[in-house]
Each structure stands twice: as C-alpha cells, then as structure tokens.
Short mmCIF file of C-alpha atoms and ligand atoms in Angstrom, two decimals:
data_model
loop_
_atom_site.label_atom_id
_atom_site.label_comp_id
_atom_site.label_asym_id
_atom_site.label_seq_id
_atom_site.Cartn_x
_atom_site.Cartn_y
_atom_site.Cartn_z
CA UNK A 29 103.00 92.85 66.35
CA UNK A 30 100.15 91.23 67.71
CA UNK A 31 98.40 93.08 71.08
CA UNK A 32 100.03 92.23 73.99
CA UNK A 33 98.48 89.18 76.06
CA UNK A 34 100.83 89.16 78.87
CA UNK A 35 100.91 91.52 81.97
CA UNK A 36 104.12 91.39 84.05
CA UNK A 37 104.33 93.45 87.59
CA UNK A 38 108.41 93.43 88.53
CA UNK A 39 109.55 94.75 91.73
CA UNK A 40 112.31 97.06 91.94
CA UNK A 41 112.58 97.38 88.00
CA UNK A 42 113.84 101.10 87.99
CA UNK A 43 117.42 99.54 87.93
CA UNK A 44 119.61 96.59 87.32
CA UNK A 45 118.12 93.07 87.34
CA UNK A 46 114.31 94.10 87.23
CA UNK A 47 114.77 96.44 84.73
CA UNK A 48 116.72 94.13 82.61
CA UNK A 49 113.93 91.64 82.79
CA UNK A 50 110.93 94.38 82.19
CA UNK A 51 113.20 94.92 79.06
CA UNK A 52 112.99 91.13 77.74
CA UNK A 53 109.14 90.91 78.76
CA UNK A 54 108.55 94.01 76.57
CA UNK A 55 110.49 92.76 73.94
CA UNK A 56 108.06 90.02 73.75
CA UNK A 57 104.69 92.89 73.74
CA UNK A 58 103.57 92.53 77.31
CA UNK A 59 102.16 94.66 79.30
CA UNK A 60 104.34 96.11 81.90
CA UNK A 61 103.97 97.30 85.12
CA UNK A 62 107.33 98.83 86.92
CA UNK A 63 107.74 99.56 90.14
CA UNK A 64 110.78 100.76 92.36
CA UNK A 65 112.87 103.78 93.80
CA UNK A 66 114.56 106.75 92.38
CA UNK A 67 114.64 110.33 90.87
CA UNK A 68 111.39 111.31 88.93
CA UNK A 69 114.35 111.27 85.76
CA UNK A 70 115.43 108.08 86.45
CA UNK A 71 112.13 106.83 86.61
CA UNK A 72 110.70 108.14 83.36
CA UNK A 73 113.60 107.29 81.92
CA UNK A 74 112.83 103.36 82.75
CA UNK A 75 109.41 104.06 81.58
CA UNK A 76 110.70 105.40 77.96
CA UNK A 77 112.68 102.43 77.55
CA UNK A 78 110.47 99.94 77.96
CA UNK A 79 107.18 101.35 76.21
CA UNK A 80 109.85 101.82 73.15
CA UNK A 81 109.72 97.73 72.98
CA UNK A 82 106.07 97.02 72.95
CA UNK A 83 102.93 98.36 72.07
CA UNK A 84 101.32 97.08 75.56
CA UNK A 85 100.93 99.70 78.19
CA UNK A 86 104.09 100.59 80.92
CA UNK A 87 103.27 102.24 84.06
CA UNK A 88 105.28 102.66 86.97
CA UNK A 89 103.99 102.24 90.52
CA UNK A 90 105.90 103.89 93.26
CA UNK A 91 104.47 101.31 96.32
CA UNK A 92 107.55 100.88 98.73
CA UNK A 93 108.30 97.40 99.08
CA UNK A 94 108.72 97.59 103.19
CA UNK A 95 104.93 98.70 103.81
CA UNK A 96 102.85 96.08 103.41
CA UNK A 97 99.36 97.72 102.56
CA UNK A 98 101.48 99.53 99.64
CA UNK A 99 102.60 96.41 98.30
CA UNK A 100 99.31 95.03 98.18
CA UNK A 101 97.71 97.84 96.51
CA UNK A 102 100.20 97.98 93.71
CA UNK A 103 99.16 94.07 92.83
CA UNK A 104 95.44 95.50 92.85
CA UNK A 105 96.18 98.51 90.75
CA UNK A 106 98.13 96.45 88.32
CA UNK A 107 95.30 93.85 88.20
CA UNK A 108 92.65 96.91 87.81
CA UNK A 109 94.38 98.63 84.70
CA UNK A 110 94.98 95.16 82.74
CA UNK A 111 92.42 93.13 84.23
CA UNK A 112 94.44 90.33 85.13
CA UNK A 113 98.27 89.59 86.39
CA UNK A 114 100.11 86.71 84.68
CA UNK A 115 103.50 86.96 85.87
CA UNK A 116 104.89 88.39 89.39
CA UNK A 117 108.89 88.68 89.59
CA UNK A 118 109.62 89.57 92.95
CA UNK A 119 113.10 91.12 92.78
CA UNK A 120 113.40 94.24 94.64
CA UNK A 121 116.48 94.02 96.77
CA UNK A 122 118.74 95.77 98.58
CA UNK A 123 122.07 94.85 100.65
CA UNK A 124 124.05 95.99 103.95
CA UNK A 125 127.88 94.38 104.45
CA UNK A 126 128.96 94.38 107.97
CA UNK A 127 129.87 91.46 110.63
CA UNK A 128 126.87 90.27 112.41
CA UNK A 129 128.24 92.12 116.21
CA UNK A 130 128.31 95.23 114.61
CA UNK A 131 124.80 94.29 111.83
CA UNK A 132 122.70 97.58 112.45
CA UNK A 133 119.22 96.16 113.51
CA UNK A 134 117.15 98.18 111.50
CA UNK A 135 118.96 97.46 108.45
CA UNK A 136 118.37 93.94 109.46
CA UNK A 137 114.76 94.55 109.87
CA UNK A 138 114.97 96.49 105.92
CA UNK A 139 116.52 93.66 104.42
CA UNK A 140 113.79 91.22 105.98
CA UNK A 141 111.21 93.04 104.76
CA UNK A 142 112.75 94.30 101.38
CA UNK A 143 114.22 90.74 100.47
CA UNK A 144 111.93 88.79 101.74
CA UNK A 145 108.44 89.88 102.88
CA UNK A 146 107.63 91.93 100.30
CA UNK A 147 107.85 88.81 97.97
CA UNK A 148 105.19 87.29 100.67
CA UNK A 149 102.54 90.44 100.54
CA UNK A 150 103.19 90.51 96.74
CA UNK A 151 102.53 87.05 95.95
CA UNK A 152 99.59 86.44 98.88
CA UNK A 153 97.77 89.61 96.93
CA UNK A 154 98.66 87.98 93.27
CA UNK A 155 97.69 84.23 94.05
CA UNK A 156 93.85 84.42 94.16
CA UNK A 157 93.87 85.77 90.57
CA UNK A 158 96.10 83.88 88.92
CA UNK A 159 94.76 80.39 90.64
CA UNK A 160 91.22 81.55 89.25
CA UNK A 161 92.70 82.55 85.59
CA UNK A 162 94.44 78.79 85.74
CA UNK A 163 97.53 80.46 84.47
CA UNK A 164 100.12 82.32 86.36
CA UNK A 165 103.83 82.80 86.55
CA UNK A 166 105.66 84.01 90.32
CA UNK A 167 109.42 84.76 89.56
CA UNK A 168 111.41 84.71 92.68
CA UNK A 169 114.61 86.61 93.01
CA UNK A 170 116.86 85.16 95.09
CA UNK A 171 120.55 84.67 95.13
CA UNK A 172 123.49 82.04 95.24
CA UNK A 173 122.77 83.90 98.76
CA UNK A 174 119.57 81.90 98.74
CA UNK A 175 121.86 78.35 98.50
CA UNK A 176 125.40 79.19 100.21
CA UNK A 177 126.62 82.31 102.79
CA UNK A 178 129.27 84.50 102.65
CA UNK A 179 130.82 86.25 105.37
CA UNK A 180 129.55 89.76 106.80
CA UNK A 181 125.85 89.28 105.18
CA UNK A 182 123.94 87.83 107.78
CA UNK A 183 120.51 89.08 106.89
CA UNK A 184 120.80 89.11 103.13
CA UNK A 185 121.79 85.18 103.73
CA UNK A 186 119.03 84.63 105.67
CA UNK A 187 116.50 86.66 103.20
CA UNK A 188 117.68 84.87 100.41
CA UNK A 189 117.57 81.52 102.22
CA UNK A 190 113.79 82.25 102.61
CA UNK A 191 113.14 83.59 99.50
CA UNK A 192 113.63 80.13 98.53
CA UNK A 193 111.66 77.73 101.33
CA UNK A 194 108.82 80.53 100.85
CA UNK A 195 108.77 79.53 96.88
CA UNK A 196 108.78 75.94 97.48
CA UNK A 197 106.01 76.09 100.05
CA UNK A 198 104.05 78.45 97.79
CA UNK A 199 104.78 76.22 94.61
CA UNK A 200 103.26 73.39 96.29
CA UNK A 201 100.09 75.14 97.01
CA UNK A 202 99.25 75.90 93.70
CA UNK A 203 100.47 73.24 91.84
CA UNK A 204 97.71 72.47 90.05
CA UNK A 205 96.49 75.50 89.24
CA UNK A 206 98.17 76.20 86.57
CA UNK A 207 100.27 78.84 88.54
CA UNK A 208 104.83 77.82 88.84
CA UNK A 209 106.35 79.55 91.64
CA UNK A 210 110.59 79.29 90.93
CA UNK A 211 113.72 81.07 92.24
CA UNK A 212 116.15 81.80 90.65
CA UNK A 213 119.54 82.40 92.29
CA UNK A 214 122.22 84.37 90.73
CA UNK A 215 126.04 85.17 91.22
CA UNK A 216 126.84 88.14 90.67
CA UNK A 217 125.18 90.58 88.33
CA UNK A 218 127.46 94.09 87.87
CA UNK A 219 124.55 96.36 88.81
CA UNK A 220 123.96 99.57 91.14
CA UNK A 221 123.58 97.31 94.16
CA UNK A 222 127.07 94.95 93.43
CA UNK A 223 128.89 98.47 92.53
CA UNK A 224 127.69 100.17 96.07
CA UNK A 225 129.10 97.49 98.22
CA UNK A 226 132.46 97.33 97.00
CA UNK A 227 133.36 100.09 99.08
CA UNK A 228 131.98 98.24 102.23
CA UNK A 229 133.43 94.99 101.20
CA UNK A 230 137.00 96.64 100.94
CA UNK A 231 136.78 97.85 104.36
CA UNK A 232 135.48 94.97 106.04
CA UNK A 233 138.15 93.14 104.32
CA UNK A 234 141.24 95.62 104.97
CA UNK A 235 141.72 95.35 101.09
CA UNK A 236 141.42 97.26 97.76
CA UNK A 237 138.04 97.70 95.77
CA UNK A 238 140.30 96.35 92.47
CA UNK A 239 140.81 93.06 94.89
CA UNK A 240 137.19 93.04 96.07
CA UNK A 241 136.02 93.05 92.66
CA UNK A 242 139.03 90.13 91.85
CA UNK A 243 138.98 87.79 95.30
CA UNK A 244 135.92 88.21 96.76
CA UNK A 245 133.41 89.05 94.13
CA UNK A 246 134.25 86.55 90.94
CA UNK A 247 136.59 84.63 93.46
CA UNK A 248 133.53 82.47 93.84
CA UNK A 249 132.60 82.58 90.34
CA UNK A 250 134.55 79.75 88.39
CA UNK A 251 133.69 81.18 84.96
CA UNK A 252 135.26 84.62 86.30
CA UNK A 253 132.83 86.55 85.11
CA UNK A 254 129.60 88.57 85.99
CA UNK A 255 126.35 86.89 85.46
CA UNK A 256 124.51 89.37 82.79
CA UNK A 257 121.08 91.07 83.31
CA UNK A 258 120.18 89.80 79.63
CA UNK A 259 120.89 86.40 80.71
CA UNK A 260 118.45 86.21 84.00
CA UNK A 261 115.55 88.22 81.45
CA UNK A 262 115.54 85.19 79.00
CA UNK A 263 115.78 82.46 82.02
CA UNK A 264 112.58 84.70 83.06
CA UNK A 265 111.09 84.50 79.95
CA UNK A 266 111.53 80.69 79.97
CA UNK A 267 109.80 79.91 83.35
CA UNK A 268 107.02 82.33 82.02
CA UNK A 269 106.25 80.10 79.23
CA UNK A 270 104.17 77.13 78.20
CA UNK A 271 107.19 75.30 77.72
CA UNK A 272 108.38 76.27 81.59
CA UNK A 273 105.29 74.85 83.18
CA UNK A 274 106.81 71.62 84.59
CA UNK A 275 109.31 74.21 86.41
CA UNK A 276 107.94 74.54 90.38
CA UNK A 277 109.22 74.80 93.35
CA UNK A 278 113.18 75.24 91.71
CA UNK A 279 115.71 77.00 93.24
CA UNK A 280 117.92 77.97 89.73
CA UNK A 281 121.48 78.41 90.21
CA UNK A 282 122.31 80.70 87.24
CA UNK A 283 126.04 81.51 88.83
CA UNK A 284 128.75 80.80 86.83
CA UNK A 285 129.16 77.38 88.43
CA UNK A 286 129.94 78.97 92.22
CA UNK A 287 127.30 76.73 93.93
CA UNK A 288 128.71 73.43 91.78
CA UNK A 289 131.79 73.84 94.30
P1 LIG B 16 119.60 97.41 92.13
O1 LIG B 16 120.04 98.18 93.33
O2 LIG B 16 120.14 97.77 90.80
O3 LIG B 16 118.01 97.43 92.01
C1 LIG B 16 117.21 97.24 93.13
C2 LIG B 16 115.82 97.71 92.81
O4 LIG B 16 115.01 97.57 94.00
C3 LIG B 16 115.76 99.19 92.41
O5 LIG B 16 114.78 99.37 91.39
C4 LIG B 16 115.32 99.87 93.69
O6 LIG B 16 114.66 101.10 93.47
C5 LIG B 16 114.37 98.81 94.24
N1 LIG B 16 114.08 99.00 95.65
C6 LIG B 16 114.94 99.05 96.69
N2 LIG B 16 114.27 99.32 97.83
C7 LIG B 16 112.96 99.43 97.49
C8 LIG B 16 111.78 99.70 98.22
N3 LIG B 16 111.80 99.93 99.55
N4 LIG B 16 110.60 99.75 97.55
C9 LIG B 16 110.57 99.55 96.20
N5 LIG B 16 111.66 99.28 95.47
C10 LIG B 16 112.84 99.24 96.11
O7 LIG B 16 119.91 95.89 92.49
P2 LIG B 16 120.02 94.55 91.59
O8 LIG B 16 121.41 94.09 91.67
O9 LIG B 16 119.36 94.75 90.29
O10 LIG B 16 119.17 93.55 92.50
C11 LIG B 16 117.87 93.11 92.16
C12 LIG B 16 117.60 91.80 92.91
O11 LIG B 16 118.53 90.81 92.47
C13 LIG B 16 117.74 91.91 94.42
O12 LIG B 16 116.75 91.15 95.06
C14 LIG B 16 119.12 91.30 94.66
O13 LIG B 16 119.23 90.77 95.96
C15 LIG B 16 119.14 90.22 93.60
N6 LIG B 16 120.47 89.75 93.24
C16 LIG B 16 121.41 90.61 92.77
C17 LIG B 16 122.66 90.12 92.43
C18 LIG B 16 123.74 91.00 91.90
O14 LIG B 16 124.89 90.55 91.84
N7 LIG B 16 123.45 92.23 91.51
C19 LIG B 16 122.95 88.77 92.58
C20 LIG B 16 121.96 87.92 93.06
C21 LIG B 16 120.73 88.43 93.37
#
C-alpha cells in the first residue's frame, strides 16, 4: 500500500452512515478522523475497524456536534495531527417524530443545531485550509428530507432543507478553489437512527411497526428497498475524487427513485 495522502474528518461516524463511509475512505489508506457519540466499547470498537483497513492513522474525537467551540476545535485538532484536512463529511444526525403542535422545542432547537449548524461551524473552521491547499472535498449529509417533507418531521425537514441551500451557497464561494461542496440526499438507510423511530412512527400513525417499516418507510421508495451504507461510501468516494471535481453545489438524490415521483 502506498502511505496514505488523504485525511477525512466524518461527523457522527461511531454508527450507521458515517461509519460506513469512514469504512470506504479507509479502504482506500486515508487518514481518518472519527468523531461521534456512544459507549467507550462502542467507540473503540469503530476505531478497530477502521485502522484494520489502512495503514493511515484513526483517531476518534469526542467534540459534540451542538457546541459550537467543540466543533471547531475538532477541525483544528484534526488539521494539527495530519497537517491538513482534505475531505469534511458532515453527517451527524439525529431525528424526533411528532406533529408540529405537540414538536418539543428543545428537540427542535437539537435538531437545528445537530442537522444543520454543526455542518456550518464544521465547514466555516475547514474552508480556510482547504481554499489555501487548492484542494478540498465538503460532503454534505442531507436527506430526500433535504428535497421533499413528510408528515410529523417538521424540524428534520427544515434541517435537511438547509443542509442543502447552505451547500449551494458555500459551493459557490469556493468554486474556484479547488474545494466541491455537494449533498447528498438519501432514502432510507436501515441504521440505528431509521430502527429508533419506528416505534414513534407507529404511534403517531395508530399502526404496526411491521406496517411502518412496509407503508411509510419504503412506501416512498419505488425500488422497495433500503438505500445501503456501502452504497452512499462509494458515492462519497466519487465526489472526493479528481474525477468528481466538476460536482458543486449538487443536491444527490441517492433514494431509490422516491424524489423522481
Ligand atoms: P445513526 O444514529 O446511526 O448515527 C448518527 C451519528 O451521529 C452517530 O455516530 C451519533 O453518535 C452521532 N451524533 C448524534 N448526536 C451527536 C452529537 N451531539 N455530537 C456528535 N455526534 C453525534 O444515524 P444514521 O442513520 O447513520 O444518520 C447519519 C446521517 O444520515 C444523519 O445526518 C441523518 O439525518 C442522515 N440520513 C439518514 C438516513 C437513514 O435512513 N438512516 C436517510 C437520510 C439521511
């Protein structure tokens, strides 16, 4: 293997989407920096598995995505240890289900700042480097959230719908400077955060969590079924590349066909 060349920062990569793309980035010998919640198990246990793909080094940064002088510090830690950040995926996420009347505020104001703001503190604290390296890569994770609603999630809808006029706005900027800023918008993904609402969704709904999972979740997904973790890691990988520069500013549905409808 050749020594890395690539250092990659994802939020919220202790589980489900992030992790699977810290996975493909390692697979290709970058450097890897993790960040997210969870037991200190849990955690090493996302460390193990992604140094065991690439000789580069994996650390994992426990900055909480809602306090903005924590986010910052993590991009300057990350910069400090590799000496430069080439690609940012901002995908920490999290989700509340409820009608808007009854939408508990502060889980309005965690999703905000979660979903959305962290991406902004993340990327503000990235861009200077990157635009004086000439090469840089900011990885969006938004949603078919971030292009259509759904019923009962108000301020993940409205996260996700600024995820993406905050990447267009910040692809502009840096056009040429060598730095892409995309979004990419997925259906739905079977991870820790689909399986938790289910419950929510059932009760909302007045229906089972088998029916959830059949009418509401892949209702909306033509091909029927769930958008894979291995999939969004290699459309990652793509808009990371030299190949994936003419990419800016998109908003990519990767959803099954849901948003075609
Ligand atoms: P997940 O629950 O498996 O992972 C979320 C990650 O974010 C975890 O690592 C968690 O520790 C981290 N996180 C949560 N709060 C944090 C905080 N305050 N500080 C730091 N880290 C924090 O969820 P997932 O399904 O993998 O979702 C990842 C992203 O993908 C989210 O932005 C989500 O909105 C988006 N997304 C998910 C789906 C899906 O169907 N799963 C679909 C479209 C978009």
């Amino acid at each position: 293997m050749t020594p890395p060349t690539r250092t990659i920062l994802v939020t919220g990569s202790t589980s489900g989407i992030g992790l699977g793309i810290a996975l493909a980035f390692a697979a290709r010998n970058c450097n890897v920096v993790l960040n997210g919640l969870g037991s200190a198990d849990q955690i090493a246990e996302a460390v193990r598995s992604v140094q065991a793909l690439t000789t580069g080094t994996v650390t994992h940064d426990p900055a909480n995505m809602m306090v903005p002088g924590e986010i910052s510090a993590m991009v300057e830690r990350a910069t400090a240890i590799h000496g430069r950040l080439d690609v940012l995926v901002n995908n920490a996420g999290i989700q509340h289900v409820a009608p808007v009347e009854d939408f508990p505020p502060d889980k309005w104001d965690a999703i905000i700042a979660i979903n959305l703001s962290s991406a902004f503190h993340a990327t503000r604290a990235a861009m200077p480097g990157m635009a004086r390296a000439g090469w840089g890569r900011i990885i969006n994770i938004a949603s078919a959230h971030g292009l259509v609603a759904s019923p009962f999630k108000s301020a993940y809808v409205a996260a996700k719908h600024g995820v993406v006029g905050f990447t267009k706005a910040v692809a502009l900027e840096h056009a040429r400077d060598g730095v892409t800023c995309n979004a990419i918008c997925p259906g739905y993904v079977l991870t820790p955060l689909v399986k938790a609402q289910i419950p929510d969704q059932a009760k909302a709904r007045g229906i089972t969590e088998d029916e959830v999972v059949r009418d509401v979740l892949l209702a909306a997904q033509p091909t029927k079924q769930f958008v894979t973790v291995e999939q969004i890691g290699a459309l990652c990988l793509f808009l990371a590349s030299d190949e994936g520069a003419s990419v800016n500013g998109a908003a990519l549905a990767m959803d099954g066909g849901w948003t075609a409808q």
